[in-house]
Each structure stands twice: as C-alpha cells, then as structure tokens.
C-alpha cells in the first residue's frame, strides 16, 4: 500500500512540473529574447 501511495504522489508531482516548467521557461525566454531575436 505504501508503494501505491508513493507512486501516486510521484505521478502527481511530475504532472504538476509538466504544467509549471513550460510556463516558467516560456516567460523567461520571452523576456530574454527580443522580437528581433525570434527570427
């Protein structure tokens, strides 16, 4: 039972990071790069 709880918690953590990480990196890249740097 402990293994199932650990797996569920790990899965939820990965799901949250998969949502938050692109938002943070996208805003960082958009702030660092100007419109002229996009191509």
MMTF fields as JSON, N, C-alpha, C and O atoms, coordinates in Angstrom:
{
  "mmtfVersion": "1.0.0",
  "mmtfProducer": "UNKNOWN",
  "numBonds": 155,
  "numAtoms": 156,
  "numGroups": 39,
  "numChains": 1,
  "numModels": 1,
  "chainsPerModel": [1],
  "groupsPerChain": [39],
  "chainIdList": ["A"],
  "bondAtomList": [4, 2, 8, 6, 12, 10, 16, 14, 20, 18, 24, 22, 28, 26, 32, 30, 36, 34, 40, 38, 44, 42, 48, 46, 52, 50, 56, 54, 60, 58, 64, 62, 68, 66, 72, 70, 76, 74, 80, 78, 84, 82, 88, 86, 92, 90, 96, 94, 100, 98, 104, 102, 108, 106, 112, 110, 116, 114, 120, 118, 124, 122, 128, 126, 132, 130, 136, 134, 140, 138, 144, 142, 148, 146, 152, 150],
  "bondOrderList": [1, 1, 1, 1, 1, 1, 1, 1, 1, 1, 1, 1, 1, 1, 1, 1, 1, 1, 1, 1, 1, 1, 1, 1, 1, 1, 1, 1, 1, 1, 1, 1, 1, 1, 1, 1, 1, 1],
  "groupList": [{"groupName": "UNK", "atomNameList": ["N", "CA", "C", "O"], "elementList": ["N", "C", "C", "O"], "formalChargeList": [0, 0, 0, 0], "bondAtomList": [1, 0, 2, 1, 3, 2], "bondOrderList": [1, 1, 2], "singleLetterCode": "X", "chemCompType": "L-PEPTIDE LINKING"}],
  "groupTypeList": [0, 0, 0, 0, 0, 0, 0, 0, 0, 0, 0, 0, 0, 0, 0, 0, 0, 0, 0, 0, 0, 0, 0, 0, 0, 0, 0, 0, 0, 0, 0, 0, 0, 0, 0, 0, 0, 0, 0],
  "groupIdList": [1, 2, 3, 4, 5, 6, 7, 8, 9, 10, 11, 12, 13, 14, 15, 16, 17, 18, 19, 20, 21, 22, 23, 24, 25, 26, 27, 28, 29, 30, 31, 32, 33, 34, 35, 36, 37, 38, 39],
  "secStructList": [7, 2, 2, 2, 2, 2, 2, 2, 2, 2, 2, 2, 2, 2, 2, 2, 2, 2, 2, 2, 2, 2, 2, 2, 2, 2, 2, 2, 2, 2, 2, 2, 1, 7, 4, 4, 4, 7, 7],
  "xCoordList": [0.824, 0.0, 0.869, 0.517, 2.0, 2.888, 3.446, 3.613, 3.729, 4.275, 3.268, 3.648, 2.005, 0.967, 0.837, 0.694, 0.886, 0.8, 2.003, 1.868, 3.179, 4.391, 4.338, 4.726, 3.862, 3.736, 2.728, 2.97, 1.622, 0.61, 1.146, 0.911, 1.857, 2.429, 3.493, 3.551, 4.32, 5.347, 4.713, 5.175, 3.67, 2.987, 2.363, 2.449, 1.742, 1.142, 2.211, 2.003, 3.349, 4.435, 4.968, 5.245, 5.11, 5.587, 4.565, 4.94, 3.289, 2.247, 2.267, 2.122, 2.445, 2.499, 3.715, 3.613, 4.85, 6.056, 5.907, 6.424, 5.206, 4.982, 4.096, 4.124, 3.317, 2.488, 3.254, 3.208, 3.953, 4.6, 5.887, 6.147, 6.692, 8.0, 7.911, 8.661, 7.03, 6.945, 6.464, 6.877, 5.612, 5.14, 6.295, 6.467, 7.079, 8.208, 9.273, 9.767, 9.627, 10.667, 10.183, 10.966, 8.916, 8.38, 8.401, 8.771, 8.008, 8.03, 9.461, 9.74, 10.362, 11.767, 12.364, 13.015, 12.138, 12.679, 12.051, 12.742, 10.764, 10.101, 10.649, 10.725, 11.026, 11.565, 13.005, 13.395, 13.791, 15.198, 15.362, 16.146, 14.624, 14.76, 13.841, 12.686, 14.363, 13.533, 12.793, 13.029, 11.904, 11.184, 12.121, 11.866, 13.188, 14.132, 14.924, 15.424, 15.048, 15.818, 15.028, 15.613, 13.718, 12.911, 13.125, 12.93, 13.513, 13.789, 12.953, 13.061],
  "yCoordList": [-1.191, 0.0, 1.256, 2.265, 1.182, 2.335, 2.65, 3.815, 1.611, 1.801, 2.486, 3.316, 2.147, 2.768, 4.248, 5.076, 4.58, 5.989, 6.771, 7.906, 6.162, 6.824, 7.026, 8.081, 6.023, 6.144, 7.226, 7.999, 7.289, 8.305, 9.698, 10.624, 9.854, 11.156, 11.571, 12.733, 10.634, 10.929, 11.309, 12.234, 10.61, 10.895, 12.286, 13.022, 12.647, 13.98, 15.063, 16.119, 14.813, 15.782, 16.0, 17.131, 14.92, 15.035, 15.77, 16.584, 15.502, 16.192, 17.69, 18.492, 18.071, 19.493, 20.148, 21.251, 19.485, 20.04, 20.148, 21.085, 19.201, 19.265, 20.435, 20.875, 20.943, 22.118, 23.396, 24.349, 23.431, 24.662, 24.959, 26.117, 23.95, 24.178, 24.889, 25.84, 24.476, 25.205, 26.641, 27.518, 26.892, 28.259, 29.136, 30.256, 28.626, 29.408, 29.628, 30.743, 28.58, 28.73, 29.565, 30.309, 29.453, 30.248, 31.724, 32.527, 32.097, 33.509, 34.018, 35.17, 33.174, 33.581, 33.829, 34.848, 32.901, 33.043, 34.243, 34.979, 34.447, 35.591, 36.901, 37.891, 36.919, 38.144, 38.387, 39.529, 37.326, 37.467, 37.816, 38.697, 37.124, 37.35, 38.482, 38.56, 39.343, 40.393, 39.826, 38.691, 40.628, 40.175, 39.996, 39.173, 40.75, 40.621, 39.323, 38.843, 38.747, 37.513, 36.26, 35.188, 36.378, 35.198, 34.686, 33.497, 35.535, 35.057, 35.743, 35.455],
  "zCoordList": [0.0, 0.0, 0.0, -0.61, 0.686, 0.743, -0.641, -1.003, -1.403, -2.743, -3.665, -4.491, -3.531, -4.355, -4.026, -4.925, -2.749, -2.351, -2.853, -3.312, -2.765, -3.244, -4.754, -5.258, -5.468, -6.917, -7.292, -8.219, -6.594, -6.882, -6.597, -7.373, -5.502, -5.155, -6.169, -6.574, -6.572, -7.574, -8.903, -9.572, -9.285, -10.543, -10.518, -11.501, -9.415, -9.308, -9.342, -9.941, -8.708, -8.736, -10.138, -10.537, -10.881, -12.26, -13.112, -13.957, -12.909, -13.68, -13.407, -14.33, -12.145, -11.794, -12.44, -12.978, -12.39, -13.015, -14.529, -15.136, -15.139, -16.583, -16.971, -18.121, -16.042, -16.313, -16.0, -16.779, -14.879, -14.419, -15.183, -15.511, -15.471, -16.092, -17.442, -17.661, -18.359, -19.631, -19.466, -20.225, -18.502, -18.27, -17.802, -18.283, -16.867, -16.362, -17.427, -17.591, -18.147, -19.157, -20.335, -20.925, -20.683, -21.787, -21.485, -22.341, -20.279, -19.921, -19.796, -20.128, -19.323, -19.217, -20.601, -20.833, -21.503, -22.856, -23.555, -24.26, -23.369, -23.995, -23.452, -24.181, -22.2, -21.614, -22.056, -22.301, -22.158, -22.514, -23.995, -24.348, -24.847, -26.28, -26.719, -26.301, -27.553, -28.133, -29.342, -29.755, -29.893, -31.083, -32.266, -33.145, -32.29, -33.406, -33.32, -34.338, -32.134, -31.962, -32.324, -32.479, -32.461, -32.759, -34.176, -34.43, -35.085, -36.414, -37.423, -38.615]
}
